Amino acid sequence: MDTSGADDETLMQAYGAGDLSAFETLYARHRAGLYRYLLRSTRNPHTADDLFQETWSRVVDARARWQPRAKFTTWLLQIAHNLAVDTHRRQPVHASPEESDAALATLAANEHEQPERQLSDFQMRRRLQLAIERLPDEQRHAILLRLEHDLSLDEIADVTGAPRETVKSRIRYATQRIREELDA
């Protein structure tokens, strides 16, 4: 199977049927975004590493019984979100912004981000990142799923288990708080 042009759902079904290259493609597509989401959600590189491994472990375990009831990305992020929430309930320890920055710096930049653009946008991105980190957990999770993964309100509701209107309110309040901080 040519995995490069296949959609995620087709790849997951192929992986469930035993095609390891399909998993490799899924992993390559989603590893950086998943890790960024976990790191920003947990604020702890060690916890993010553990949850990252556990999320992929659950994908591997579910491969034979997976059904495309939702987008693969929604399902993957729902697993990660649930693990992050469970971990937060057990140990609400957060990394410093410097530790988060160091871990994010180890990730490869997206192809569309050139060094010149990164330098010119660094200060604004840093202010935005700090504003997001200061949000309450529920708002931070919702805004990260919207901004980083471009999920719809319904998809975020599926991931977080919150009603659609609650998700809408969380994103609205998060956006308002972020604007206030960036305008200050």
mmCIF file with all atom_site columns, C-alpha atoms in Angstrom:
data_model
loop_
_atom_site.group_PDB
_atom_site.id
_atom_site.type_symbol
_atom_site.label_atom_id
_atom_site.label_alt_id
_atom_site.label_comp_id
_atom_site.label_asym_id
_atom_site.label_entity_id
_atom_site.label_seq_id
_atom_site.pdbx_PDB_ins_code
_atom_site.Cartn_x
_atom_site.Cartn_y
_atom_site.Cartn_z
_atom_site.occupancy
_atom_site.B_iso_or_equiv
_atom_site.pdbx_formal_charge
_atom_site.auth_seq_id
_atom_site.auth_comp_id
_atom_site.auth_asym_id
_atom_site.auth_atom_id
_atom_site.pdbx_PDB_model_num
ATOM 1   C CA . MET A 1 1   ? 0.000   0.000  0.000  1.00 0.00 ? 1   MET A CA 1
ATOM 2   C CA . ASP A 1 2   ? 1.208   3.504  -0.846 1.00 0.00 ? 2   ASP A CA 1
ATOM 3   C CA . THR A 1 3   ? 0.851   5.121  2.563  1.00 0.00 ? 3   THR A CA 1
ATOM 4   C CA . SER A 1 4   ? 2.026   8.628  1.677  1.00 0.00 ? 4   SER A CA 1
ATOM 5   C CA . GLY A 1 5   ? -1.260  9.755  0.111  1.00 0.00 ? 5   GLY A CA 1
ATOM 6   C CA . ALA A 1 6   ? -3.689  7.743  2.221  1.00 0.00 ? 6   ALA A CA 1
ATOM 7   C CA . ASP A 1 7   ? -5.904  9.400  4.803  1.00 0.00 ? 7   ASP A CA 1
ATOM 8   C CA . ASP A 1 8   ? -5.462  8.595  8.476  1.00 0.00 ? 8   ASP A CA 1
ATOM 9   C CA . GLU A 1 9   ? -8.542  6.405  8.741  1.00 0.00 ? 9   GLU A CA 1
ATOM 10  C CA . THR A 1 10  ? -7.422  4.226  5.810  1.00 0.00 ? 10  THR A CA 1
ATOM 11  C CA . LEU A 1 11  ? -3.962  3.965  7.334  1.00 0.00 ? 11  LEU A CA 1
ATOM 12  C CA . MET A 1 12  ? -5.344  2.884  10.698 1.00 0.00 ? 12  MET A CA 1
ATOM 13  C CA . GLN A 1 13  ? -7.469  0.214  9.040  1.00 0.00 ? 13  GLN A CA 1
ATOM 14  C CA . ALA A 1 14  ? -4.440  -0.990 7.079  1.00 0.00 ? 14  ALA A CA 1
ATOM 15  C CA . TYR A 1 15  ? -2.412  -1.092 10.281 1.00 0.00 ? 15  TYR A CA 1
ATOM 16  C CA . GLY A 1 16  ? -5.166  -3.113 11.938 1.00 0.00 ? 16  GLY A CA 1
ATOM 17  C CA . ALA A 1 17  ? -4.853  -5.575 9.064  1.00 0.00 ? 17  ALA A CA 1
ATOM 18  C CA . GLY A 1 18  ? -1.106  -5.887 9.691  1.00 0.00 ? 18  GLY A CA 1
ATOM 19  C CA . ASP A 1 19  ? 0.509   -3.188 7.517  1.00 0.00 ? 19  ASP A CA 1
ATOM 20  C CA . LEU A 1 20  ? 3.319   -1.798 9.701  1.00 0.00 ? 20  LEU A CA 1
ATOM 21  C CA . SER A 1 21  ? 4.218   0.902  7.171  1.00 0.00 ? 21  SER A CA 1
ATOM 22  C CA . ALA A 1 22  ? 0.731   2.366  7.718  1.00 0.00 ? 22  ALA A CA 1
ATOM 23  C CA . PHE A 1 23  ? 1.532   2.791  11.416 1.00 0.00 ? 23  PHE A CA 1
ATOM 24  C CA . GLU A 1 24  ? 4.886   4.356  10.595 1.00 0.00 ? 24  GLU A CA 1
ATOM 25  C CA . THR A 1 25  ? 3.124   6.928  8.416  1.00 0.00 ? 25  THR A CA 1
ATOM 26  C CA . LEU A 1 26  ? 0.527   7.692  11.110 1.00 0.00 ? 26  LEU A CA 1
ATOM 27  C CA . TYR A 1 27  ? 3.251   8.066  13.701 1.00 0.00 ? 27  TYR A CA 1
ATOM 28  C CA . ALA A 1 28  ? 5.300   10.373 11.470 1.00 0.00 ? 28  ALA A CA 1
ATOM 29  C CA . ARG A 1 29  ? 2.248   12.552 10.742 1.00 0.00 ? 29  ARG A CA 1
ATOM 30  C CA . HIS A 1 30  ? 1.044   12.943 14.298 1.00 0.00 ? 30  HIS A CA 1
ATOM 31  C CA . ARG A 1 31  ? 3.997   12.532 16.671 1.00 0.00 ? 31  ARG A CA 1
ATOM 32  C CA . ALA A 1 32  ? 5.067   16.186 16.855 1.00 0.00 ? 32  ALA A CA 1
ATOM 33  C CA . GLY A 1 33  ? 1.549   17.591 17.197 1.00 0.00 ? 33  GLY A CA 1
ATOM 34  C CA . LEU A 1 34  ? 0.588   14.987 19.785 1.00 0.00 ? 34  LEU A CA 1
ATOM 35  C CA . TYR A 1 35  ? 3.715   15.630 21.826 1.00 0.00 ? 35  TYR A CA 1
ATOM 36  C CA . ARG A 1 36  ? 3.220   19.424 21.702 1.00 0.00 ? 36  ARG A CA 1
ATOM 37  C CA . TYR A 1 37  ? -0.370  18.977 22.870 1.00 0.00 ? 37  TYR A CA 1
ATOM 38  C CA . LEU A 1 38  ? 0.706   16.730 25.757 1.00 0.00 ? 38  LEU A CA 1
ATOM 39  C CA . LEU A 1 39  ? 3.580   18.993 26.764 1.00 0.00 ? 39  LEU A CA 1
ATOM 40  C CA . ARG A 1 40  ? 1.419   22.087 26.779 1.00 0.00 ? 40  ARG A CA 1
ATOM 41  C CA . SER A 1 41  ? -1.369  20.247 28.568 1.00 0.00 ? 41  SER A CA 1
ATOM 42  C CA . THR A 1 42  ? 0.796   18.770 31.304 1.00 0.00 ? 42  THR A CA 1
ATOM 43  C CA . ARG A 1 43  ? 3.525   21.440 31.447 1.00 0.00 ? 43  ARG A CA 1
ATOM 44  C CA . ASN A 1 44  ? 5.988   18.718 32.357 1.00 0.00 ? 44  ASN A CA 1
ATOM 45  C CA . PRO A 1 45  ? 8.372   17.141 29.815 1.00 0.00 ? 45  PRO A CA 1
ATOM 46  C CA . HIS A 1 46  ? 8.695   13.897 31.778 1.00 0.00 ? 46  HIS A CA 1
ATOM 47  C CA . THR A 1 47  ? 4.954   13.479 32.122 1.00 0.00 ? 47  THR A CA 1
ATOM 48  C CA . ALA A 1 48  ? 4.458   14.399 28.454 1.00 0.00 ? 48  ALA A CA 1
ATOM 49  C CA . ASP A 1 49  ? 7.004   11.733 27.459 1.00 0.00 ? 49  ASP A CA 1
ATOM 50  C CA . ASP A 1 50  ? 5.193   9.094  29.510 1.00 0.00 ? 50  ASP A CA 1
ATOM 51  C CA . LEU A 1 51  ? 1.770   10.051 28.192 1.00 0.00 ? 51  LEU A CA 1
ATOM 52  C CA . PHE A 1 52  ? 3.084   10.180 24.631 1.00 0.00 ? 52  PHE A CA 1
ATOM 53  C CA . GLN A 1 53  ? 4.313   6.595  24.932 1.00 0.00 ? 53  GLN A CA 1
ATOM 54  C CA . GLU A 1 54  ? 1.104   5.462  26.629 1.00 0.00 ? 54  GLU A CA 1
ATOM 55  C CA . THR A 1 55  ? -1.045  7.093  23.941 1.00 0.00 ? 55  THR A CA 1
ATOM 56  C CA . TRP A 1 56  ? 0.793   5.287  21.148 1.00 0.00 ? 56  TRP A CA 1
ATOM 57  C CA . SER A 1 57  ? 0.731   2.076  23.164 1.00 0.00 ? 57  SER A CA 1
ATOM 58  C CA . ARG A 1 58  ? -3.056  2.321  23.320 1.00 0.00 ? 58  ARG A CA 1
ATOM 59  C CA . VAL A 1 59  ? -3.214  2.938  19.570 1.00 0.00 ? 59  VAL A CA 1
ATOM 60  C CA . VAL A 1 60  ? -1.158  -0.207 19.026 1.00 0.00 ? 60  VAL A CA 1
ATOM 61  C CA . ASP A 1 61  ? -3.337  -2.203 21.414 1.00 0.00 ? 61  ASP A CA 1
ATOM 62  C CA . ALA A 1 62  ? -6.560  -1.041 19.717 1.00 0.00 ? 62  ALA A CA 1
ATOM 63  C CA . ARG A 1 63  ? -5.414  -1.532 16.118 1.00 0.00 ? 63  ARG A CA 1
ATOM 64  C CA . ALA A 1 64  ? -7.383  -4.720 15.418 1.00 0.00 ? 64  ALA A CA 1
ATOM 65  C CA . ARG A 1 65  ? -10.660 -3.445 16.861 1.00 0.00 ? 65  ARG A CA 1
ATOM 66  C CA . TRP A 1 66  ? -10.485 0.213  15.742 1.00 0.00 ? 66  TRP A CA 1
ATOM 67  C CA . GLN A 1 67  ? -13.461 1.449  13.736 1.00 0.00 ? 67  GLN A CA 1
ATOM 68  C CA . PRO A 1 68  ? -13.596 4.817  11.919 1.00 0.00 ? 68  PRO A CA 1
ATOM 69  C CA . ARG A 1 69  ? -16.421 6.310  13.995 1.00 0.00 ? 69  ARG A CA 1
ATOM 70  C CA . ALA A 1 70  ? -14.559 9.611  14.200 1.00 0.00 ? 70  ALA A CA 1
ATOM 71  C CA . LYS A 1 71  ? -11.480 11.100 12.587 1.00 0.00 ? 71  LYS A CA 1
ATOM 72  C CA . PHE A 1 72  ? -8.296  9.326  13.622 1.00 0.00 ? 72  PHE A CA 1
ATOM 73  C CA . THR A 1 73  ? -6.915  12.612 14.957 1.00 0.00 ? 73  THR A CA 1
ATOM 74  C CA . THR A 1 74  ? -9.961  13.102 17.170 1.00 0.00 ? 74  THR A CA 1
ATOM 75  C CA . TRP A 1 75  ? -9.621  9.579  18.539 1.00 0.00 ? 75  TRP A CA 1
ATOM 76  C CA . LEU A 1 76  ? -5.856  9.962  19.108 1.00 0.00 ? 76  LEU A CA 1
ATOM 77  C CA . LEU A 1 77  ? -6.270  13.287 20.912 1.00 0.00 ? 77  LEU A CA 1
ATOM 78  C CA . GLN A 1 78  ? -9.129  11.892 22.989 1.00 0.00 ? 78  GLN A CA 1
ATOM 79  C CA . ILE A 1 79  ? -6.829  9.144  24.260 1.00 0.00 ? 79  ILE A CA 1
ATOM 80  C CA . ALA A 1 80  ? -4.114  11.714 25.031 1.00 0.00 ? 80  ALA A CA 1
ATOM 81  C CA . HIS A 1 81  ? -6.565  14.108 26.678 1.00 0.00 ? 81  HIS A CA 1
ATOM 82  C CA . ASN A 1 82  ? -8.021  11.421 28.927 1.00 0.00 ? 82  ASN A CA 1
ATOM 83  C CA . LEU A 1 83  ? -4.561  10.278 29.971 1.00 0.00 ? 83  LEU A CA 1
ATOM 84  C CA . ALA A 1 84  ? -3.514  13.883 30.693 1.00 0.00 ? 84  ALA A CA 1
ATOM 85  C CA . VAL A 1 85  ? -6.630  14.536 32.776 1.00 0.00 ? 85  VAL A CA 1
ATOM 86  C CA . ASP A 1 86  ? -6.118  11.319 34.749 1.00 0.00 ? 86  ASP A CA 1
ATOM 87  C CA . THR A 1 87  ? -2.475  12.193 35.356 1.00 0.00 ? 87  THR A CA 1
ATOM 88  C CA . HIS A 1 88  ? -3.325  15.733 36.400 1.00 0.00 ? 88  HIS A CA 1
ATOM 89  C CA . ARG A 1 89  ? -5.788  14.406 38.962 1.00 0.00 ? 89  ARG A CA 1
ATOM 90  C CA . ARG A 1 90  ? -3.085  12.181 40.422 1.00 0.00 ? 90  ARG A CA 1
ATOM 91  C CA . GLN A 1 91  ? -0.163  14.624 40.343 1.00 0.00 ? 91  GLN A CA 1
ATOM 92  C CA . PRO A 1 92  ? -0.754  18.298 39.540 1.00 0.00 ? 92  PRO A CA 1
ATOM 93  C CA . VAL A 1 93  ? 2.976   19.118 39.245 1.00 0.00 ? 93  VAL A CA 1
ATOM 94  C CA . HIS A 1 94  ? 3.932   21.570 36.494 1.00 0.00 ? 94  HIS A CA 1
ATOM 95  C CA . ALA A 1 95  ? 7.214   22.262 34.739 1.00 0.00 ? 95  ALA A CA 1
ATOM 96  C CA . SER A 1 96  ? 8.600   25.742 34.604 1.00 0.00 ? 96  SER A CA 1
ATOM 97  C CA . PRO A 1 97  ? 8.177   27.706 31.364 1.00 0.00 ? 97  PRO A CA 1
ATOM 98  C CA . GLU A 1 98  ? 11.903  27.224 30.769 1.00 0.00 ? 98  GLU A CA 1
ATOM 99  C CA . GLU A 1 99  ? 11.566  23.412 30.900 1.00 0.00 ? 99  GLU A CA 1
ATOM 100 C CA . SER A 1 100 ? 8.612   23.566 28.523 1.00 0.00 ? 100 SER A CA 1
ATOM 101 C CA . ASP A 1 101 ? 10.592  25.799 26.151 1.00 0.00 ? 101 ASP A CA 1
ATOM 102 C CA . ALA A 1 102 ? 13.549  23.422 26.220 1.00 0.00 ? 102 ALA A CA 1
ATOM 103 C CA . ALA A 1 103 ? 11.371  20.415 25.413 1.00 0.00 ? 103 ALA A CA 1
ATOM 104 C CA . LEU A 1 104 ? 9.518   22.257 22.625 1.00 0.00 ? 104 LEU A CA 1
ATOM 105 C CA . ALA A 1 105 ? 12.837  23.377 21.147 1.00 0.00 ? 105 ALA A CA 1
ATOM 106 C CA . THR A 1 106 ? 13.840  19.742 20.609 1.00 0.00 ? 106 THR A CA 1
ATOM 107 C CA . LEU A 1 107 ? 10.925  19.199 18.225 1.00 0.00 ? 107 LEU A CA 1
ATOM 108 C CA . ALA A 1 108 ? 11.568  19.690 14.547 1.00 0.00 ? 108 ALA A CA 1
ATOM 109 C CA . ALA A 1 109 ? 9.988   22.829 13.138 1.00 0.00 ? 109 ALA A CA 1
ATOM 110 C CA . ASN A 1 110 ? 7.218   22.456 10.595 1.00 0.00 ? 110 ASN A CA 1
ATOM 111 C CA . GLU A 1 111 ? 8.379   22.751 7.003  1.00 0.00 ? 111 GLU A CA 1
ATOM 112 C CA . HIS A 1 112 ? 6.526   26.043 6.498  1.00 0.00 ? 112 HIS A CA 1
ATOM 113 C CA . GLU A 1 113 ? 8.448   27.659 9.357  1.00 0.00 ? 113 GLU A CA 1
ATOM 114 C CA . GLN A 1 114 ? 11.671  29.135 8.051  1.00 0.00 ? 114 GLN A CA 1
ATOM 115 C CA . PRO A 1 115 ? 14.380  30.454 10.430 1.00 0.00 ? 115 PRO A CA 1
ATOM 116 C CA . GLU A 1 116 ? 13.823  34.087 9.408  1.00 0.00 ? 116 GLU A CA 1
ATOM 117 C CA . ARG A 1 117 ? 10.111  33.820 10.111 1.00 0.00 ? 117 ARG A CA 1
ATOM 118 C CA . GLN A 1 118 ? 10.734  32.058 13.411 1.00 0.00 ? 118 GLN A CA 1
ATOM 119 C CA . LEU A 1 119 ? 13.023  34.838 14.606 1.00 0.00 ? 119 LEU A CA 1
ATOM 120 C CA . SER A 1 120 ? 10.650  37.624 13.626 1.00 0.00 ? 120 SER A CA 1
ATOM 121 C CA . ASP A 1 121 ? 7.650   35.924 15.239 1.00 0.00 ? 121 ASP A CA 1
ATOM 122 C CA . PHE A 1 122 ? 9.443   34.623 18.328 1.00 0.00 ? 122 PHE A CA 1
ATOM 123 C CA . GLN A 1 123 ? 8.444   37.374 20.722 1.00 0.00 ? 123 GLN A CA 1
ATOM 124 C CA . MET A 1 124 ? 4.741   37.246 19.791 1.00 0.00 ? 124 MET A CA 1
ATOM 125 C CA . ARG A 1 125 ? 4.675   33.433 19.935 1.00 0.00 ? 125 ARG A CA 1
ATOM 126 C CA . ARG A 1 126 ? 6.329   33.506 23.347 1.00 0.00 ? 126 ARG A CA 1
ATOM 127 C CA . ARG A 1 127 ? 3.757   35.963 24.684 1.00 0.00 ? 127 ARG A CA 1
ATOM 128 C CA . LEU A 1 128 ? 0.974   33.825 23.227 1.00 0.00 ? 128 LEU A CA 1
ATOM 129 C CA . GLN A 1 129 ? 2.489   30.672 24.725 1.00 0.00 ? 129 GLN A CA 1
ATOM 130 C CA . LEU A 1 130 ? 2.723   32.270 28.166 1.00 0.00 ? 130 LEU A CA 1
ATOM 131 C CA . ALA A 1 131 ? -0.863  33.525 27.904 1.00 0.00 ? 131 ALA A CA 1
ATOM 132 C CA . ILE A 1 132 ? -2.054  30.013 27.002 1.00 0.00 ? 132 ILE A CA 1
ATOM 133 C CA . GLU A 1 133 ? -0.079  28.478 29.869 1.00 0.00 ? 133 GLU A CA 1
ATOM 134 C CA . ARG A 1 134 ? -1.792  30.807 32.340 1.00 0.00 ? 134 ARG A CA 1
ATOM 135 C CA . LEU A 1 135 ? -5.281  29.698 31.282 1.00 0.00 ? 135 LEU A CA 1
ATOM 136 C CA . PRO A 1 136 ? -7.307  27.379 33.507 1.00 0.00 ? 136 PRO A CA 1
ATOM 137 C CA . ASP A 1 137 ? -6.865  23.731 32.489 1.00 0.00 ? 137 ASP A CA 1
ATOM 138 C CA . GLU A 1 138 ? -10.222 23.309 30.736 1.00 0.00 ? 138 GLU A CA 1
ATOM 139 C CA . GLN A 1 139 ? -9.773  26.478 28.679 1.00 0.00 ? 139 GLN A CA 1
ATOM 140 C CA . ARG A 1 140 ? -6.162  25.608 27.843 1.00 0.00 ? 140 ARG A CA 1
ATOM 141 C CA . HIS A 1 141 ? -7.093  22.115 26.612 1.00 0.00 ? 141 HIS A CA 1
ATOM 142 C CA . ALA A 1 142 ? -9.923  23.464 24.444 1.00 0.00 ? 142 ALA A CA 1
ATOM 143 C CA . ILE A 1 143 ? -7.897  26.283 22.886 1.00 0.00 ? 143 ILE A CA 1
ATOM 144 C CA . LEU A 1 144 ? -4.928  24.008 22.175 1.00 0.00 ? 144 LEU A CA 1
ATOM 145 C CA . LEU A 1 145 ? -7.159  21.484 20.420 1.00 0.00 ? 145 LEU A CA 1
ATOM 146 C CA . ARG A 1 146 ? -8.659  24.312 18.363 1.00 0.00 ? 146 ARG A CA 1
ATOM 147 C CA . LEU A 1 147 ? -5.449  26.171 17.523 1.00 0.00 ? 147 LEU A CA 1
ATOM 148 C CA . GLU A 1 148 ? -2.945  23.350 17.146 1.00 0.00 ? 148 GLU A CA 1
ATOM 149 C CA . HIS A 1 149 ? -5.140  20.616 15.731 1.00 0.00 ? 149 HIS A CA 1
ATOM 150 C CA . ASP A 1 150 ? -7.857  22.702 14.046 1.00 0.00 ? 150 ASP A CA 1
ATOM 151 C CA . LEU A 1 151 ? -10.603 20.592 15.587 1.00 0.00 ? 151 LEU A CA 1
ATOM 152 C CA . SER A 1 152 ? -14.216 21.676 15.329 1.00 0.00 ? 152 SER A CA 1
ATOM 153 C CA . LEU A 1 153 ? -16.306 22.384 18.423 1.00 0.00 ? 153 LEU A CA 1
ATOM 154 C CA . ASP A 1 154 ? -17.983 18.981 18.054 1.00 0.00 ? 154 ASP A CA 1
ATOM 155 C CA . GLU A 1 155 ? -14.613 17.227 17.761 1.00 0.00 ? 155 GLU A CA 1
ATOM 156 C CA . ILE A 1 156 ? -13.281 19.049 20.838 1.00 0.00 ? 156 ILE A CA 1
ATOM 157 C CA . ALA A 1 157 ? -16.449 18.033 22.679 1.00 0.00 ? 157 ALA A CA 1
ATOM 158 C CA . ASP A 1 158 ? -15.765 14.408 21.682 1.00 0.00 ? 158 ASP A CA 1
ATOM 159 C CA . VAL A 1 159 ? -12.141 14.639 22.835 1.00 0.00 ? 159 VAL A CA 1
ATOM 160 C CA . THR A 1 160 ? -12.847 16.327 26.165 1.00 0.00 ? 160 THR A CA 1
ATOM 161 C CA . GLY A 1 161 ? -16.207 14.767 26.962 1.00 0.00 ? 161 GLY A CA 1
ATOM 162 C CA . ALA A 1 162 ? -17.711 18.212 27.560 1.00 0.00 ? 162 ALA A CA 1
ATOM 163 C CA . PRO A 1 163 ? -20.921 19.454 25.927 1.00 0.00 ? 163 PRO A CA 1
ATOM 164 C CA . ARG A 1 164 ? -20.498 21.479 22.729 1.00 0.00 ? 164 ARG A CA 1
ATOM 165 C CA . GLU A 1 165 ? -21.778 24.700 24.320 1.00 0.00 ? 165 GLU A CA 1
ATOM 166 C CA . THR A 1 166 ? -19.320 24.297 27.207 1.00 0.00 ? 166 THR A CA 1
ATOM 167 C CA . VAL A 1 167 ? -16.487 23.911 24.719 1.00 0.00 ? 167 VAL A CA 1
ATOM 168 C CA . LYS A 1 168 ? -17.695 26.998 22.881 1.00 0.00 ? 168 LYS A CA 1
ATOM 169 C CA . SER A 1 169 ? -17.699 28.995 26.143 1.00 0.00 ? 169 SER A CA 1
ATOM 170 C CA . ARG A 1 170 ? -14.251 27.740 27.126 1.00 0.00 ? 170 ARG A CA 1
ATOM 171 C CA . ILE A 1 171 ? -12.805 28.796 23.789 1.00 0.00 ? 171 ILE A CA 1
ATOM 172 C CA . ARG A 1 172 ? -14.539 32.180 23.962 1.00 0.00 ? 172 ARG A CA 1
ATOM 173 C CA . TYR A 1 173 ? -13.250 32.870 27.490 1.00 0.00 ? 173 TYR A CA 1
ATOM 174 C CA . ALA A 1 174 ? -9.775  31.606 26.615 1.00 0.00 ? 174 ALA A CA 1
ATOM 175 C CA . THR A 1 175 ? -9.652  33.816 23.532 1.00 0.00 ? 175 THR A CA 1
ATOM 176 C CA . GLN A 1 176 ? -10.804 36.801 25.554 1.00 0.00 ? 176 GLN A CA 1
ATOM 177 C CA . ARG A 1 177 ? -8.165  36.230 28.247 1.00 0.00 ? 177 ARG A CA 1
ATOM 178 C CA . ILE A 1 178 ? -5.428  35.757 25.662 1.00 0.00 ? 178 ILE A CA 1
ATOM 179 C CA . ARG A 1 179 ? -6.417  38.992 23.859 1.00 0.00 ? 179 ARG A CA 1
ATOM 180 C CA . GLU A 1 180 ? -6.387  40.883 27.148 1.00 0.00 ? 180 GLU A CA 1
ATOM 181 C CA . GLU A 1 181 ? -2.883  39.629 27.941 1.00 0.00 ? 181 GLU A CA 1
ATOM 182 C CA . LEU A 1 182 ? -1.529  40.344 24.475 1.00 0.00 ? 182 LEU A CA 1
ATOM 183 C CA . ASP A 1 183 ? -3.030  43.845 24.467 1.00 0.00 ? 183 ASP A CA 1
ATOM 184 C CA . ALA A 1 184 ? -1.556  44.659 27.878 1.00 0.00 ? 184 ALA A CA 1
#
